[in-house]
Coordinates of C-alpha atoms in Angstrom, one line a residue:
X1 CA -1.9 -2.5 -9.0
X2 CA -5.2 -2.7 -10.9
X3 CA -6.1 -3.0 -14.5
X4 CA -9.4 -1.6 -15.7
X5 CA -12.2 -4.0 -15.2
X6 CA -14.3 -4.8 -18.2
X7 CA -17.5 -3.3 -16.7
X8 CA -15.7 0.0 -16.1
X9 CA -14.9 0.3 -19.9
X10 CA -18.3 -0.8 -21.1
X11 CA -20.5 1.4 -18.9
X12 CA -20.4 5.2 -18.5
X13 CA -18.8 6.4 -15.3
X14 CA -19.9 9.7 -13.7
X15 CA -17.2 12.2 -14.2
X16 CA -17.6 13.5 -10.7
X17 CA -16.7 10.1 -9.3
X18 CA -13.4 9.9 -11.1
X19 CA -10.2 11.6 -9.9
X20 CA -7.1 11.4 -12.1
X21 CA -3.7 12.4 -10.9
X22 CA -2.4 15.5 -12.6
X23 CA 1.0 14.1 -13.6
X24 CA 1.1 14.3 -17.5
X25 CA 0.7 10.8 -19.1
X26 CA 3.4 11.5 -21.7
X27 CA 5.9 12.3 -19.0
X28 CA 5.3 9.1 -17.0
X29 CA 5.4 6.9 -20.1
X30 CA 8.5 8.6 -21.4
X31 CA 10.2 8.2 -18.1
X32 CA 9.3 4.6 -17.8
X33 CA 10.5 3.8 -21.4
X34 CA 13.8 5.6 -20.8
X35 CA 14.3 3.8 -17.6
X36 CA 13.4 0.4 -19.0
X37 CA 16.5 0.2 -21.1
X38 CA 18.8 0.3 -18.0
X39 CA 20.4 -2.7 -16.6
X40 CA 19.2 -3.8 -13.2
X41 CA 21.9 -3.5 -10.5
X42 CA 23.2 -6.7 -8.9
X43 CA 22.7 -7.3 -5.2
X44 CA 26.3 -6.2 -4.6
X45 CA 25.8 -2.8 -6.0
X46 CA 24.7 0.2 -3.9
X47 CA 21.1 0.5 -2.8
X48 CA 19.1 3.3 -4.5
X49 CA 19.3 6.8 -3.1
X50 CA 15.8 7.0 -1.6
X51 CA 14.1 9.8 0.4
X52 CA 14.3 9.7 4.2
X53 CA 10.7 8.8 4.5
X54 CA 11.1 5.6 2.4
X55 CA 12.1 2.5 4.4
X56 CA 13.2 -0.8 2.9
X57 CA 13.1 -3.9 5.0
X58 CA 16.4 -5.8 5.6
X59 CA 14.7 -8.8 7.2
X60 CA 16.3 -11.9 5.6
X61 CA 13.2 -14.0 6.0
X62 CA 11.2 -11.4 4.1
X63 CA 13.7 -11.3 1.3
X64 CA 13.6 -15.1 0.9
X65 CA 9.8 -15.1 0.9
X66 CA 9.8 -12.2 -1.7
X67 CA 12.1 -14.2 -4.0
X68 CA 9.7 -17.1 -3.7
X69 CA 6.7 -14.8 -4.5
X70 CA 8.4 -13.6 -7.7
X71 CA 8.3 -17.0 -9.3
X72 CA 5.7 -17.7 -12.1
X73 CA 5.3 -21.2 -10.7
X74 CA 3.6 -19.9 -7.5
X75 CA -0.2 -20.6 -7.5
X76 CA -3.0 -18.4 -6.1
X77 CA -3.1 -20.1 -2.7
X78 CA 0.7 -19.8 -2.3
X79 CA 0.6 -16.2 -3.5
X80 CA -2.0 -15.4 -0.8
X81 CA 0.1 -17.0 1.9
X82 CA 3.3 -15.3 0.9
X83 CA 1.7 -11.9 0.6
X84 CA 0.2 -12.4 4.1
X85 CA 3.5 -13.5 5.6
X86 CA 5.5 -10.7 4.0
X87 CA 2.9 -8.1 5.1
X88 CA 3.2 -9.3 8.7
X89 CA 7.0 -8.8 8.7
X90 CA 7.0 -5.4 7.0
X91 CA 3.9 -4.3 8.9
X92 CA 5.6 -5.2 12.2
X93 CA 8.6 -3.0 11.3
X94 CA 6.4 -0.1 10.1
X95 CA 4.1 -0.1 13.1
X96 CA 7.0 -0.1 15.5
X97 CA 7.9 3.3 14.1
X98 CA 4.4 4.7 13.6
X99 CA 2.5 4.1 16.9
X100 CA 3.1 4.9 20.5
X101 CA 2.3 3.1 23.8
X102 CA 0.0 4.9 26.2
X103 CA -1.3 3.8 29.6
X104 CA -4.9 2.5 29.8
X105 CA -7.2 1.5 32.6
X106 CA -6.2 -0.6 35.6
X107 CA -6.9 -4.4 35.4
X108 CA -6.3 -7.4 37.6
X109 CA -4.1 -10.5 36.7
X110 CA -5.3 -14.1 37.3
X111 CA -3.4 -14.0 40.6
X112 CA -5.2 -10.9 41.8
X113 CA -2.5 -8.4 41.2
X114 CA -3.4 -5.0 39.7
X115 CA -1.6 -3.6 36.7
X116 CA -1.9 -0.8 34.2
X117 CA -3.1 -1.9 30.7
X118 CA -1.5 -0.5 27.6
X119 CA -3.1 0.8 24.4
X120 CA -1.9 2.4 21.2
X121 CA -2.0 6.0 20.0
X122 CA -2.9 7.7 17.6
X123 CA -6.3 6.8 16.3
X124 CA -5.9 4.4 13.4
X125 CA -7.9 3.4 10.3
X126 CA -6.9 0.7 7.7
X127 CA -7.3 1.5 4.0
X128 CA -6.7 -1.3 1.5
X129 CA -6.6 -0.4 -2.1
X130 CA -8.8 -2.7 -4.1
X131 CA -8.3 -5.4 -5.2
X132 CA -4.8 -6.5 -4.2
X133 CA -4.7 -4.6 -1.0
X134 CA -7.1 -7.1 0.4
X135 CA -4.3 -9.6 0.4
X136 CA -2.5 -7.6 3.1
X137 CA -5.5 -6.6 5.2
X138 CA -5.7 -9.6 7.5
X139 CA -2.0 -9.4 8.3
X140 CA -2.2 -5.8 9.5
X141 CA -5.4 -6.6 11.5
X142 CA -3.6 -9.5 13.1
X143 CA -0.7 -7.2 14.2
X144 CA -3.0 -4.5 15.7
X145 CA -4.0 -5.4 19.3
X146 CA -7.5 -3.9 18.9
X147 CA -10.0 -3.8 16.0
X148 CA -9.8 -0.6 13.9
X149 CA -12.1 0.8 11.2
X150 CA -11.5 -0.5 7.7
X151 CA -12.3 1.8 4.7
X152 CA -11.8 0.8 1.1
X153 CA -10.5 2.7 -1.9
X154 CA -11.0 1.3 -5.4
X155 CA -8.5 2.4 -8.0
X156 CA -7.6 0.9 -11.4
X157 CA -4.9 2.1 -13.8
X158 CA -6.1 3.3 -17.2
X159 CA -4.0 1.2 -19.5
X160 CA -3.2 3.9 -22.1
X161 CA -2.3 6.8 -19.9
X162 CA -1.2 4.7 -16.9
X163 CA -3.2 7.1 -14.7
X164 CA -5.2 5.9 -11.7
X165 CA -9.0 6.2 -11.9
X166 CA -11.0 6.1 -8.6
X167 CA -14.2 3.9 -8.9
X168 CA -15.0 3.3 -5.2
X169 CA -14.5 5.3 -2.0
X170 CA -16.3 4.5 1.3
X171 CA -14.4 7.0 3.5
X172 CA -17.0 8.6 5.8
X173 CA -16.8 12.2 4.6
X174 CA -20.3 12.9 5.9
X175 CA -19.2 12.4 9.6
X176 CA -17.1 15.0 11.3
X177 CA -17.0 13.3 14.6
X178 CA -13.8 12.7 16.5
X179 CA -14.9 9.4 18.1
X180 CA -16.3 6.2 16.8
X181 CA -15.7 4.1 13.7
X182 CA -16.4 7.0 11.4
X183 CA -14.0 9.5 13.0
X184 CA -11.3 10.8 10.8
X185 CA -8.1 8.8 11.4
X186 CA -5.1 10.4 12.8
X187 CA -3.0 7.6 11.2
X188 CA -4.2 6.0 8.0
X189 CA -2.5 2.7 7.2
X190 CA -2.7 2.4 3.4
X191 CA -1.9 -1.1 2.1
X192 CA -1.2 -2.1 -1.5
X193 CA 1.3 -4.9 -2.4
X194 CA 2.9 -3.1 -5.3
X195 CA 4.0 0.5 -5.9
X196 CA 4.9 0.6 -9.6
X197 CA 4.6 4.1 -11.2
X198 CA 3.4 5.5 -7.9
X199 CA 0.2 7.0 -9.5
X200 CA -2.2 4.9 -7.5
X201 CA -0.4 5.6 -4.2
X202 CA -0.3 9.4 -5.0
X203 CA -4.0 9.4 -5.7
X204 CA -4.8 7.5 -2.5
X205 CA -2.6 9.9 -0.4
X206 CA -4.4 12.9 -2.0
X207 CA -7.8 11.4 -1.1
X208 CA -6.7 10.7 2.5
X209 CA -5.4 14.2 2.9
X210 CA -8.7 15.6 1.7
X211 CA -10.4 13.3 4.3
X212 CA -8.3 15.0 7.0
X213 CA -5.8 12.4 8.2
X214 CA -2.7 13.7 10.0
X215 CA -0.4 10.9 8.8
X216 CA -0.3 8.2 6.2
X217 CA 1.7 5.0 6.6
X218 CA 2.0 3.3 3.2
X219 CA 2.9 -0.4 3.4
X220 CA 3.8 -2.4 0.3
X221 CA 5.5 -5.7 -0.5
X222 CA 7.5 -4.3 -3.4
X223 CA 8.0 -0.9 -5.1
X224 CA 9.9 0.5 -8.1
X225 CA 12.5 3.2 -7.3
X226 CA 10.5 5.7 -9.4
X227 CA 7.2 4.7 -7.7
X228 CA 8.3 4.9 -4.1
X229 CA 9.9 8.3 -4.7
X230 CA 6.7 9.6 -6.3
X231 CA 4.6 8.4 -3.3
X232 CA 7.1 9.8 -0.8
X233 CA 7.3 13.3 -2.3
X234 CA 3.6 13.7 -2.5
X235 CA 3.4 14.7 1.2
X236 CA 6.9 14.4 2.6
X237 CA 6.1 15.5 6.1
X238 CA 2.9 13.4 6.3
X239 CA 3.8 10.1 4.6
X240 CA 6.1 7.2 5.5
X241 CA 6.6 4.5 2.9
X242 CA 7.6 1.0 4.0
X243 CA 8.4 -1.7 1.4
X244 CA 9.8 -5.2 1.4
X245 CA 12.2 -4.3 -1.4
X246 CA 12.8 -1.9 -4.3
X247 CA 13.3 -2.9 -7.9
X248 CA 15.1 -0.3 -10.1
X249 CA 12.6 0.1 -13.0
X250 CA 9.2 -0.3 -14.6
X251 CA 8.7 -1.3 -18.2
X252 CA 6.7 0.7 -20.8
X253 CA 3.5 -0.8 -19.6
X254 CA 4.1 0.4 -16.1
X255 CA 4.9 -3.0 -14.6
X256 CA 7.8 -3.4 -12.3
X257 CA 10.7 -5.6 -13.6
X258 CA 11.5 -8.2 -12.5
X259 CA 8.6 -7.4 -10.1
X260 CA 5.7 -9.6 -9.1
X261 CA 3.3 -9.3 -12.1
X262 CA -0.3 -8.2 -11.4
X263 CA -0.8 -9.3 -7.8
X264 CA -4.6 -8.8 -8.0
X265 CA -4.8 -11.2 -10.9
X266 CA -2.5 -13.7 -9.1
X267 CA -4.5 -13.5 -5.9
X268 CA -8.0 -13.9 -7.5
X269 CA -7.1 -16.0 -10.5
X270 CA -8.2 -13.4 -13.1
X271 CA -5.1 -13.4 -15.2
X272 CA -5.9 -12.4 -18.8
X273 CA -9.1 -10.5 -18.1

């Protein structure tokens, strides 16, 4: 989740380049403040009641790595490694449910036997949300058996209203082709380590729908209960949300508690900017 960069506050931004989610700021802040007074459930209490299109990993290795990532003692290099490893685990689980095997061309083995190759369907594009989504990008690229187009969305969260502001978008809107790297994806894999208030995810989902994708697979390391519900209900029939775990609440500043802190700052050593 991104905080406003200093240049964005010091220079004018063309209004037509900015898209702000329509959820009223006062509603979000009031909800977060009200929820922040609740006690976090223990691990023995019931899991949150989540929509059917939200999936929480139960992989024990992921849970241990996530508990390590939560620590304030983890440095930038360790943060990058843990984000990558968690993204591989959750990405593997998510992709197993989002893509299908299809037969490809005939090929020959080293012993001279013919066999039918396999490939994936549907057509995929990868969309990391800047900055912190870059920390998950390589993991998902590693999992996919073939290269896929990568398009970037830049969103930061305005600190007063907690609303997302889009400052960068390189989706190829100008190209209506159905083949090639600029073709509209049938499946857009959206990666962002943290889903806090859900505003950034909602804005990204809206943008991808406008581009024309048929399905969005949102993969995150951690989400708040409120945030993942917001993302899931934005397009219930078109979005699947996969997260490593869900924390119950955000604080009044929109940060998940106990959470992971600002992952972008932790990855790029920009804490305090």
